[in-house]
Each structure stands twice: as structure tokens, then as C-alpha cells.
């Protein structure tokens, strides 16, 4: 039986594996010493280059605090490109049918969307509709995929990604209910809609 494979975009040296896949891959723009990694790393400029993997290769893909760093529009040799739309097409391409995308990004108009000077792509509460059925509005910009929305929510990112014990999580959620914190991130959880590949 094939092992499940997960790809973390913008992984740095500590990729995330939210679906507990058996094989973990990561891509980023930085140089990382591959000799001592417990995952498979490939250097890639996600704003300019296609993902260096075959079609239908991954069971899941994640992007934690990455999409806000991907250009929306880029002009090369008098040709207009849409790197964020292209990246979403690439994510769709490398996912298996029914594969899952999990992304966490600062949400407009919260301060976290703007505070980092390298943020160039602002995601609002409705940006996701450009990539999901029945809308797929990004097709007019070259998006060649279709996702099904499993979940879109605005969250307190710290609560979303840490592995807390059940008791600690209940206590922290109770504290946040009584003393609400600002929800600064949007979570996208999509499924790739594509025909089964033999």
C-alpha cells in the first residue's frame, strides 16, 4: 500500500504535517542543509516557479503564513502573470483526487495582514470563493482547478496550530470565550475536485 504524502509550502526547517501523513515533503525559497532533515526538502521560488512534483502526487498540502508573501501580479517581459493564482493551480495539480489543502493566512483588514513589510497579498474573508466550486472566479485569471470548501473560518492562529492536551485546550478555549482575543487569521480547508486517476 502506498504511503500518504504531505507537502508543506514555505516550510523552513520545520514543516507542518496537519494530516499526519507518513511521508513529509517541504518547499521553500531558502537553502537548507538536506543531510540532517527528517523530511524531503526541495528549494523552490513559489512566486515564480511551478511545484517540482508530478501531477496527483500528494494526499495533502499545507501553507502556514505563506499566501500573503506570494505576489498577486507580476510583469515579466511585458507579459502579465498572476503568481498567487498560478500557485493555487499548482497546488491543485499536485494533489490527488480528493486531496486536501489546509492554509492559514492573516486576514484583511486585521493588523497582522499589514505589519510584515514582505506581505504583498491580502486575503479577505471572501477571497476563497475565487478557487472553489461553484464560483471558481479565478478561472478568468488562468486558474485551472476546482476545490470544494470543507471549512473557512477566522481564527486565533495560536489556538489553531498548537498541539494541546484536551484539558488544556478546554481551559484555554474557556479563557478565550470570557476574554476574547482578536482573531487575526483565516483558515482554508479545501478538497481537490478532480476525476479519479488510474
mmCIF file of C-alpha atoms in Angstrom:
data_model
loop_
_atom_site.group_PDB
_atom_site.id
_atom_site.type_symbol
_atom_site.label_atom_id
_atom_site.label_comp_id
_atom_site.label_asym_id
_atom_site.label_seq_id
_atom_site.Cartn_x
_atom_site.Cartn_y
_atom_site.Cartn_z
ATOM 1 C CA UNK A 1 0.000 0.000 0.000
ATOM 2 C CA UNK A 2 1.273 3.486 -0.859
ATOM 3 C CA UNK A 3 2.248 5.772 1.986
ATOM 4 C CA UNK A 4 0.348 9.028 2.378
ATOM 5 C CA UNK A 5 2.362 12.068 1.283
ATOM 6 C CA UNK A 6 2.086 15.642 2.545
ATOM 7 C CA UNK A 7 3.692 18.821 1.167
ATOM 8 C CA UNK A 8 4.245 21.902 3.344
ATOM 9 C CA UNK A 9 4.714 25.112 1.340
ATOM 10 C CA UNK A 10 7.136 27.686 2.772
ATOM 11 C CA UNK A 11 8.260 25.051 5.259
ATOM 12 C CA UNK A 12 11.552 26.496 6.516
ATOM 13 C CA UNK A 13 13.381 23.835 8.532
ATOM 14 C CA UNK A 14 10.248 22.756 10.463
ATOM 15 C CA UNK A 15 7.483 21.653 8.098
ATOM 16 C CA UNK A 16 3.991 21.093 9.410
ATOM 17 C CA UNK A 17 2.064 17.902 8.848
ATOM 18 C CA UNK A 18 -1.566 18.627 9.836
ATOM 19 C CA UNK A 19 -2.917 15.359 8.407
ATOM 20 C CA UNK A 20 -0.172 13.154 9.925
ATOM 21 C CA UNK A 21 0.976 11.834 6.548
ATOM 22 C CA UNK A 22 3.588 9.090 6.532
ATOM 23 C CA UNK A 23 5.925 10.907 4.107
ATOM 24 C CA UNK A 24 6.630 14.598 4.612
ATOM 25 C CA UNK A 25 7.918 16.975 1.933
ATOM 26 C CA UNK A 26 8.681 20.676 2.106
ATOM 27 C CA UNK A 27 9.471 23.505 -0.299
ATOM 28 C CA UNK A 28 10.850 26.959 0.413
ATOM 29 C CA UNK A 29 12.999 29.633 -1.192
ATOM 30 C CA UNK A 30 15.840 29.289 1.327
ATOM 31 C CA UNK A 31 18.871 26.999 1.309
ATOM 32 C CA UNK A 32 18.578 24.208 3.862
ATOM 33 C CA UNK A 33 21.138 21.518 4.593
ATOM 34 C CA UNK A 34 19.386 18.324 3.441
ATOM 35 C CA UNK A 35 21.771 15.992 5.268
ATOM 36 C CA UNK A 36 20.064 16.066 8.656
ATOM 37 C CA UNK A 37 16.416 16.586 7.765
ATOM 38 C CA UNK A 38 13.624 14.190 8.683
ATOM 39 C CA UNK A 39 11.666 15.236 5.585
ATOM 40 C CA UNK A 40 12.296 15.619 1.844
ATOM 41 C CA UNK A 41 13.203 19.219 1.002
ATOM 42 C CA UNK A 42 13.224 20.943 -2.398
ATOM 43 C CA UNK A 43 14.222 24.569 -2.936
ATOM 44 C CA UNK A 44 11.610 26.443 -4.993
ATOM 45 C CA UNK A 45 10.563 30.055 -5.537
ATOM 46 C CA UNK A 46 6.806 29.695 -5.075
ATOM 47 C CA UNK A 47 6.121 33.116 -6.623
ATOM 48 C CA UNK A 48 7.796 32.248 -9.917
ATOM 49 C CA UNK A 49 8.327 28.513 -10.328
ATOM 50 C CA UNK A 50 5.972 25.558 -10.722
ATOM 51 C CA UNK A 51 5.978 22.989 -7.931
ATOM 52 C CA UNK A 52 8.707 20.403 -8.737
ATOM 53 C CA UNK A 53 6.447 17.371 -8.301
ATOM 54 C CA UNK A 54 4.356 15.136 -10.530
ATOM 55 C CA UNK A 55 0.604 15.516 -11.016
ATOM 56 C CA UNK A 56 -1.599 13.839 -8.380
ATOM 57 C CA UNK A 57 1.387 13.176 -6.106
ATOM 58 C CA UNK A 58 0.239 14.397 -2.676
ATOM 59 C CA UNK A 59 -2.617 13.444 -0.393
ATOM 60 C CA UNK A 60 -2.447 16.871 1.247
ATOM 61 C CA UNK A 61 -0.757 20.272 1.049
ATOM 62 C CA UNK A 62 -0.429 22.935 3.735
ATOM 63 C CA UNK A 63 0.530 26.610 3.674
ATOM 64 C CA UNK A 64 1.005 28.321 7.039
ATOM 65 C CA UNK A 65 1.599 32.078 6.770
ATOM 66 C CA UNK A 66 2.676 31.757 3.143
ATOM 67 C CA UNK A 67 -0.029 33.036 0.778
ATOM 68 C CA UNK A 68 0.415 36.612 1.990
ATOM 69 C CA UNK A 69 4.007 36.511 0.638
ATOM 70 C CA UNK A 70 3.018 35.435 -2.895
ATOM 71 C CA UNK A 71 2.681 38.217 -5.465
ATOM 72 C CA UNK A 72 -0.747 38.864 -6.926
ATOM 73 C CA UNK A 73 0.503 40.378 -10.187
ATOM 74 C CA UNK A 74 3.947 40.178 -11.784
ATOM 75 C CA UNK A 75 5.046 41.512 -15.173
ATOM 76 C CA UNK A 76 7.851 39.634 -16.952
ATOM 77 C CA UNK A 77 8.947 40.632 -20.466
ATOM 78 C CA UNK A 78 5.771 42.683 -20.951
ATOM 79 C CA UNK A 79 3.613 39.674 -20.015
ATOM 80 C CA UNK A 80 1.291 39.802 -17.037
ATOM 81 C CA UNK A 81 1.385 36.822 -14.674
ATOM 82 C CA UNK A 82 -0.713 36.111 -11.583
ATOM 83 C CA UNK A 83 1.651 34.204 -9.241
ATOM 84 C CA UNK A 84 -0.908 33.556 -6.487
ATOM 85 C CA UNK A 85 -3.441 32.184 -8.969
ATOM 86 C CA UNK A 86 -0.658 30.129 -10.596
ATOM 87 C CA UNK A 87 0.371 28.715 -7.209
ATOM 88 C CA UNK A 88 -3.215 27.701 -6.465
ATOM 89 C CA UNK A 89 -3.285 25.910 -9.849
ATOM 90 C CA UNK A 90 -0.045 24.154 -8.931
ATOM 91 C CA UNK A 91 -1.411 23.068 -5.552
ATOM 92 C CA UNK A 92 -4.448 21.659 -7.316
ATOM 93 C CA UNK A 93 -2.250 19.905 -9.901
ATOM 94 C CA UNK A 94 -0.065 18.073 -7.354
ATOM 95 C CA UNK A 95 -2.996 16.987 -5.160
ATOM 96 C CA UNK A 96 -4.564 13.602 -5.699
ATOM 97 C CA UNK A 97 -8.312 13.475 -6.354
ATOM 98 C CA UNK A 98 -9.909 14.312 -3.023
ATOM 99 C CA UNK A 99 -6.582 15.634 -1.720
ATOM 100 C CA UNK A 100 -6.764 18.328 0.933
ATOM 101 C CA UNK A 101 -5.382 21.864 1.134
ATOM 102 C CA UNK A 102 -5.022 23.440 4.563
ATOM 103 C CA UNK A 103 -3.915 27.081 4.651
ATOM 104 C CA UNK A 104 -3.632 29.673 7.425
ATOM 105 C CA UNK A 105 -3.122 33.313 6.428
ATOM 106 C CA UNK A 106 -3.505 36.729 8.086
ATOM 107 C CA UNK A 107 -6.906 38.110 7.147
ATOM 108 C CA UNK A 108 -7.691 41.601 5.868
ATOM 109 C CA UNK A 109 -8.258 44.147 7.480
ATOM 110 C CA UNK A 110 -6.518 42.887 10.649
ATOM 111 C CA UNK A 111 -3.132 44.367 11.549
ATOM 112 C CA UNK A 112 -1.352 41.045 11.040
ATOM 113 C CA UNK A 113 -2.097 41.291 7.307
ATOM 114 C CA UNK A 114 -0.081 44.506 7.022
ATOM 115 C CA UNK A 115 2.538 44.554 9.789
ATOM 116 C CA UNK A 116 5.148 42.455 7.926
ATOM 117 C CA UNK A 117 6.696 44.530 5.090
ATOM 118 C CA UNK A 118 7.028 41.388 2.940
ATOM 119 C CA UNK A 119 3.259 40.826 2.845
ATOM 120 C CA UNK A 120 2.131 41.575 -0.709
ATOM 121 C CA UNK A 121 -1.078 39.536 -0.983
ATOM 122 C CA UNK A 122 -4.015 40.450 1.219
ATOM 123 C CA UNK A 123 -6.582 37.707 1.777
ATOM 124 C CA UNK A 124 -10.102 38.772 2.745
ATOM 125 C CA UNK A 125 -12.917 36.660 4.144
ATOM 126 C CA UNK A 126 -14.256 36.056 0.610
ATOM 127 C CA UNK A 127 -11.040 35.524 -1.398
ATOM 128 C CA UNK A 128 -11.520 31.762 -1.144
ATOM 129 C CA UNK A 129 -14.533 31.930 -3.491
ATOM 130 C CA UNK A 130 -12.157 32.514 -6.408
ATOM 131 C CA UNK A 131 -10.940 28.923 -6.056
ATOM 132 C CA UNK A 132 -13.973 26.869 -5.011
ATOM 133 C CA UNK A 133 -16.983 25.457 -6.760
ATOM 134 C CA UNK A 134 -19.456 26.760 -7.860
ATOM 135 C CA UNK A 135 -17.717 30.152 -8.149
ATOM 136 C CA UNK A 136 -14.166 29.472 -9.421
ATOM 137 C CA UNK A 137 -13.844 33.160 -10.317
ATOM 138 C CA UNK A 138 -10.047 32.840 -10.662
ATOM 139 C CA UNK A 139 -10.547 30.872 -13.887
ATOM 140 C CA UNK A 140 -10.620 34.228 -15.704
ATOM 141 C CA UNK A 141 -7.015 34.711 -14.493
ATOM 142 C CA UNK A 142 -5.821 31.260 -15.543
ATOM 143 C CA UNK A 143 -6.761 29.095 -12.543
ATOM 144 C CA UNK A 144 -7.276 25.577 -13.852
ATOM 145 C CA UNK A 145 -8.620 23.721 -10.873
ATOM 146 C CA UNK A 146 -11.604 23.462 -8.612
ATOM 147 C CA UNK A 147 -11.789 22.964 -4.871
ATOM 148 C CA UNK A 148 -14.661 22.105 -2.578
ATOM 149 C CA UNK A 149 -14.851 24.103 0.652
ATOM 150 C CA UNK A 150 -14.628 21.926 3.757
ATOM 151 C CA UNK A 151 -14.101 24.836 6.148
ATOM 152 C CA UNK A 152 -13.353 28.548 6.002
ATOM 153 C CA UNK A 153 -13.138 30.354 9.332
ATOM 154 C CA UNK A 154 -11.451 33.270 11.011
ATOM 155 C CA UNK A 155 -9.390 32.017 13.941
ATOM 156 C CA UNK A 156 -6.926 32.874 16.637
ATOM 157 C CA UNK A 157 -3.933 31.235 14.945
ATOM 158 C CA UNK A 158 -2.170 30.216 18.179
ATOM 159 C CA UNK A 159 -5.188 28.132 19.161
ATOM 160 C CA UNK A 160 -5.398 26.617 15.704
ATOM 161 C CA UNK A 161 -1.942 25.098 15.312
ATOM 162 C CA UNK A 162 -0.611 24.062 18.736
ATOM 163 C CA UNK A 163 -0.962 20.511 19.995
ATOM 164 C CA UNK A 164 -2.606 20.970 23.391
ATOM 165 C CA UNK A 165 -3.938 18.261 25.683
ATOM 166 C CA UNK A 166 -7.734 18.113 25.789
ATOM 167 C CA UNK A 167 -7.902 19.582 29.311
ATOM 168 C CA UNK A 168 -5.540 22.435 28.482
ATOM 169 C CA UNK A 169 -7.450 23.132 25.240
ATOM 170 C CA UNK A 170 -10.775 23.302 27.141
ATOM 171 C CA UNK A 171 -9.266 25.691 29.695
ATOM 172 C CA UNK A 172 -7.708 27.916 27.006
ATOM 173 C CA UNK A 173 -10.913 27.983 24.947
ATOM 174 C CA UNK A 174 -12.872 28.916 28.084
ATOM 175 C CA UNK A 175 -10.467 31.759 28.855
ATOM 176 C CA UNK A 176 -10.721 32.992 25.263
ATOM 177 C CA UNK A 177 -14.525 32.840 25.491
ATOM 178 C CA UNK A 178 -14.525 35.024 28.623
ATOM 179 C CA UNK A 179 -11.676 37.260 27.408
ATOM 180 C CA UNK A 180 -11.884 37.142 23.616
ATOM 181 C CA UNK A 181 -8.660 37.614 21.674
ATOM 182 C CA UNK A 182 -8.502 39.202 18.272
ATOM 183 C CA UNK A 183 -8.949 36.652 15.525
ATOM 184 C CA UNK A 184 -6.253 37.567 13.017
ATOM 185 C CA UNK A 185 -6.044 34.616 10.602
ATOM 186 C CA UNK A 186 -8.268 32.912 8.096
ATOM 187 C CA UNK A 187 -8.210 29.133 7.736
ATOM 188 C CA UNK A 188 -8.923 27.482 4.394
ATOM 189 C CA UNK A 189 -9.578 23.744 4.307
ATOM 190 C CA UNK A 190 -10.384 22.592 0.769
ATOM 191 C CA UNK A 191 -10.696 19.309 -1.106
ATOM 192 C CA UNK A 192 -9.435 18.960 -4.701
ATOM 193 C CA UNK A 193 -12.293 18.155 -7.065
ATOM 194 C CA UNK A 194 -10.917 16.008 -9.857
ATOM 195 C CA UNK A 195 -11.655 12.702 -11.501
ATOM 196 C CA UNK A 196 -10.014 9.614 -10.056
ATOM 197 C CA UNK A 197 -6.699 8.801 -11.720
ATOM 198 C CA UNK A 198 -5.996 5.158 -12.559
#
